[in-house]
mmCIF file of C-alpha atoms in Angstrom:
data_model
loop_
_atom_site.group_PDB
_atom_site.id
_atom_site.type_symbol
_atom_site.label_atom_id
_atom_site.label_comp_id
_atom_site.label_asym_id
_atom_site.label_seq_id
_atom_site.Cartn_x
_atom_site.Cartn_y
_atom_site.Cartn_z
ATOM 1 C CA MET A 492 0.000 0.000 0.000
ATOM 2 C CA ASN A 493 1.469 3.376 -0.913
ATOM 3 C CA ARG A 494 2.023 6.121 1.641
ATOM 4 C CA SER A 495 -0.751 8.514 0.555
ATOM 5 C CA THR A 496 -3.358 5.732 0.542
ATOM 6 C CA ALA A 497 -2.228 4.683 4.010
ATOM 7 C CA PHE A 498 -2.523 8.285 5.280
ATOM 8 C CA LEU A 499 -5.991 8.635 3.781
ATOM 9 C CA LEU A 500 -7.201 5.313 5.191
ATOM 10 C CA SER A 501 -5.674 6.090 8.570
ATOM 11 C CA GLY A 502 -7.401 9.479 8.741
ATOM 12 C CA LEU A 503 -10.721 8.038 7.568
ATOM 13 C CA SER A 504 -10.449 5.248 10.113
ATOM 14 C CA GLY A 505 -10.026 7.763 12.926
ATOM 15 C CA PHE A 506 -12.842 9.937 11.564
ATOM 16 C CA VAL A 507 -15.337 7.082 11.296
ATOM 17 C CA THR A 508 -14.422 5.465 14.598
ATOM 18 C CA LEU A 509 -14.793 8.629 16.676
ATOM 19 C CA SER A 510 -17.927 9.694 14.810
ATOM 20 C CA HIS A 511 -19.584 6.398 15.665
ATOM 21 C CA GLU A 512 -18.512 6.635 19.274
ATOM 22 C CA LEU A 513 -20.282 9.996 19.523
ATOM 23 C CA LEU A 514 -23.444 8.546 17.997
ATOM 24 C CA TRP A 515 -23.332 5.590 20.354
ATOM 25 C CA TYR A 516 -22.898 7.887 23.335
ATOM 26 C CA ARG A 517 -25.986 9.880 22.363
ATOM 27 C CA VAL A 518 -28.052 6.696 22.201
ATOM 28 C CA VAL A 519 -26.630 5.378 25.473
ATOM 29 C CA ALA A 520 -27.184 8.720 27.235
ATOM 30 C CA PHE A 521 -30.774 8.811 26.010
ATOM 31 C CA SER A 522 -31.394 5.154 26.875
ATOM 32 C CA SER A 523 -29.946 5.506 30.368
ATOM 33 C CA GLY A 524 -31.801 8.708 31.155
ATOM 34 C CA ASN A 525 -28.495 10.558 30.997
ATOM 35 C CA ALA A 526 -27.124 8.603 33.946
ATOM 36 C CA ALA A 527 -23.713 9.810 35.063
ATOM 37 C CA PRO A 528 -21.828 6.520 34.600
ATOM 38 C CA SER A 529 -23.118 5.986 31.048
ATOM 39 C CA PHE A 530 -20.207 7.823 29.421
ATOM 40 C CA ALA A 531 -17.610 5.969 31.481
ATOM 41 C CA LEU A 532 -19.293 2.647 30.721
ATOM 42 C CA LEU A 533 -19.465 3.306 26.991
ATOM 43 C CA LEU A 534 -15.902 4.599 26.840
ATOM 44 C CA GLY A 535 -14.599 1.598 28.766
ATOM 45 C CA LEU A 536 -16.392 -0.860 26.498
ATOM 46 C CA TYR A 537 -15.329 1.053 23.383
ATOM 47 C CA LEU A 538 -11.660 1.038 24.429
ATOM 48 C CA THR A 539 -11.905 -2.639 25.372
ATOM 49 C CA GLY A 540 -13.190 -3.417 21.897
ATOM 50 C CA LEU A 541 -10.396 -1.420 20.256
ATOM 51 C CA ALA A 542 -7.834 -3.289 22.345
ATOM 52 C CA ILE A 543 -9.325 -6.659 21.381
ATOM 53 C CA GLY A 544 -9.229 -5.760 17.686
ATOM 54 C CA SER A 545 -5.663 -4.501 17.902
ATOM 55 C CA GLU A 546 -4.592 -7.632 19.741
ATOM 56 C CA TYR A 547 -6.196 -9.776 17.045
ATOM 57 C CA VAL A 548 -4.199 -8.006 14.332
ATOM 58 C CA GLY A 549 -1.009 -8.313 16.365
ATOM 59 C CA ARG A 550 -1.452 -12.045 16.783
ATOM 60 C CA ALA A 551 -2.651 -12.669 13.231
ATOM 61 C CA THR A 552 0.172 -10.756 11.590
ATOM 62 C CA SER A 553 2.926 -12.266 13.746
ATOM 63 C CA ARG A 554 2.199 -15.814 12.594
ATOM 64 C CA LYS A 555 4.231 -17.252 9.764
ATOM 65 C CA THR A 556 1.102 -18.062 7.762
ATOM 66 C CA LYS A 557 -0.289 -14.546 8.219
ATOM 67 C CA LYS A 558 -3.871 -15.719 7.845
ATOM 68 C CA PHE A 559 -6.072 -12.810 8.752
ATOM 69 C CA VAL A 560 -9.122 -11.075 7.350
ATOM 70 C CA PRO A 561 -8.161 -8.619 4.578
ATOM 71 C CA LEU A 562 -8.342 -4.897 5.283
ATOM 72 C CA ALA A 563 -11.186 -4.219 2.832
ATOM 73 C CA VAL A 564 -13.369 -6.862 4.519
ATOM 74 C CA LEU A 565 -12.626 -5.417 7.967
ATOM 75 C CA ILE A 566 -13.453 -1.893 6.792
ATOM 76 C CA LEU A 567 -16.746 -3.035 5.273
ATOM 77 C CA LEU A 568 -17.682 -5.224 8.234
ATOM 78 C CA GLY A 569 -16.701 -2.544 10.742
ATOM 79 C CA ASN A 570 -18.786 0.114 9.032
ATOM 80 C CA VAL A 571 -21.822 -2.131 8.623
ATOM 81 C CA LEU A 572 -21.648 -3.152 12.287
ATOM 82 C CA ALA A 573 -21.098 0.465 13.364
ATOM 83 C CA PHE A 574 -24.101 1.585 11.338
ATOM 84 C CA LEU A 575 -26.291 -1.143 12.864
ATOM 85 C CA THR A 576 -25.155 -0.503 16.457
ATOM 86 C CA VAL A 577 -27.543 2.401 17.066
ATOM 87 C CA PRO A 578 -30.662 0.542 15.880
ATOM 88 C CA PHE A 579 -29.563 -2.596 17.712
ATOM 89 C CA ILE A 580 -29.149 -0.773 21.039
ATOM 90 C CA SER A 581 -32.441 1.046 20.478
ATOM 91 C CA VAL A 582 -34.381 -2.151 19.798
ATOM 92 C CA LEU A 583 -32.888 -4.027 22.745
ATOM 93 C CA VAL A 584 -33.541 -1.168 25.165
ATOM 94 C CA SER A 585 -37.095 -0.666 23.836
ATOM 95 C CA VAL A 586 -37.981 -4.315 24.545
ATOM 96 C CA GLY A 587 -36.641 -4.040 28.088
ATOM 97 C CA ALA A 588 -33.195 -5.605 27.742
ATOM 98 C CA PRO A 589 -30.598 -4.292 30.195
ATOM 99 C CA LEU A 590 -28.478 -1.524 28.708
ATOM 100 C CA LEU A 591 -25.294 -3.399 29.587
ATOM 101 C CA LEU A 592 -26.421 -6.327 27.437
ATOM 102 C CA ALA A 593 -27.205 -3.968 24.572
ATOM 103 C CA LEU A 594 -23.741 -2.457 24.909
ATOM 104 C CA GLY A 595 -22.132 -5.818 24.170
ATOM 105 C CA VAL A 596 -22.489 -4.910 20.509
ATOM 106 C CA VAL A 597 -20.273 -1.866 21.145
ATOM 107 C CA VAL A 598 -17.425 -4.157 22.187
ATOM 108 C CA LEU A 599 -17.862 -6.329 19.090
ATOM 109 C CA THR A 600 -18.109 -3.371 16.718
ATOM 110 C CA ALA A 601 -15.199 -1.520 18.315
ATOM 111 C CA ALA A 602 -13.136 -4.717 18.050
ATOM 112 C CA VAL A 603 -13.708 -4.843 14.305
ATOM 113 C CA LEU A 604 -13.029 -1.105 13.974
ATOM 114 C CA GLY A 605 -9.945 -1.568 16.153
ATOM 115 C CA THR A 606 -8.395 -3.903 13.609
ATOM 116 C CA GLN A 607 -8.238 -1.274 10.908
ATOM 117 C CA PHE A 608 -5.501 1.102 12.068
ATOM 118 C CA PRO A 609 -2.981 -1.593 13.113
ATOM 119 C CA LEU A 610 -3.602 -3.450 9.866
ATOM 120 C CA ILE A 611 -3.111 -0.264 7.820
ATOM 121 C CA CYS A 612 0.200 0.198 9.638
ATOM 122 C CA HIS A 613 1.206 -3.415 9.067
ATOM 123 C CA LEU A 614 0.415 -3.295 5.364
ATOM 124 C CA SER A 615 1.969 0.085 4.633
ATOM 125 C CA ILE A 616 5.081 0.421 6.793
ATOM 126 C CA PRO A 617 8.154 -1.424 5.535
ATOM 127 C CA PRO A 618 10.264 -3.120 8.223
ATOM 128 C CA ASP A 619 13.279 -0.838 7.944
ATOM 129 C CA GLU A 620 15.056 1.752 10.062
ATOM 130 C CA ARG A 621 12.256 4.317 9.436
ATOM 131 C CA VAL A 622 9.462 2.294 11.088
ATOM 132 C CA GLY A 623 9.033 4.764 13.955
ATOM 133 C CA GLU A 624 8.932 7.759 11.647
ATOM 134 C CA ASN A 625 6.418 6.151 9.295
ATOM 135 C CA LEU A 626 4.243 4.982 12.174
ATOM 136 C CA SER A 627 4.218 8.466 13.682
ATOM 137 C CA PHE A 628 2.974 9.975 10.406
ATOM 138 C CA LEU A 629 0.170 7.432 10.176
ATOM 139 C CA TYR A 630 -0.711 8.030 13.810
ATOM 140 C CA VAL A 631 -0.882 11.803 13.223
ATOM 141 C CA ALA A 632 -3.220 11.199 10.271
ATOM 142 C CA HIS A 633 -5.376 8.969 12.511
ATOM 143 C CA ILE A 634 -5.504 11.605 15.268
ATOM 144 C CA ILE A 635 -6.373 14.372 12.797
ATOM 145 C CA GLY A 636 -9.156 12.200 11.376
ATOM 146 C CA ALA A 637 -10.448 11.419 14.859
ATOM 147 C CA GLY A 638 -10.418 15.091 15.816
ATOM 148 C CA LEU A 639 -12.218 16.092 12.632
ATOM 149 C CA GLY A 640 -14.715 13.281 13.169
ATOM 150 C CA SER A 641 -15.465 14.524 16.664
ATOM 151 C CA LEU A 642 -15.794 18.133 15.550
ATOM 152 C CA LEU A 643 -17.783 17.554 12.394
ATOM 153 C CA THR A 644 -20.071 14.900 13.830
ATOM 154 C CA GLY A 645 -20.448 16.393 17.306
ATOM 155 C CA LEU A 646 -20.750 20.075 16.428
ATOM 156 C CA VAL A 647 -22.211 20.060 12.933
ATOM 157 C CA LEU A 648 -23.956 16.834 11.946
ATOM 158 C CA MET A 649 -25.622 16.203 15.339
ATOM 159 C CA ASN A 650 -27.312 19.598 15.067
ATOM 160 C CA VAL A 651 -28.648 19.023 11.556
#
């Protein structure tokens, strides 16, 4: 994967991931009656999912066979799951399921989304003496995308 594609995918990954987290928080806040621990609970489950996804990529790419799900499949699956998370939580809460059970889908979705950035890094950074430099550029692109996702989704799109 060339460098500009990796930067673009890294930024888009951050943008989409943080945008979905904001949407999920709105649904969780509404479903919980704006209970104080709802943000901490969602954030903890979201970060747990990201860690699980990152760990999966680390284990899958360190094997000699390197059998893992391709990046395009993970991007598609992650975005479909992320899109369906809001309706899924809404339906479960509306039929009386505990909110914590409904939030299990956040862990699963975040795990799939959490595979994307490490896999982009793995596929685009050559194993040479510039690994740290190349990783830092991809990480900056991811952070910029995440910041723009938070700003655009939280301040603009949520008000439309």
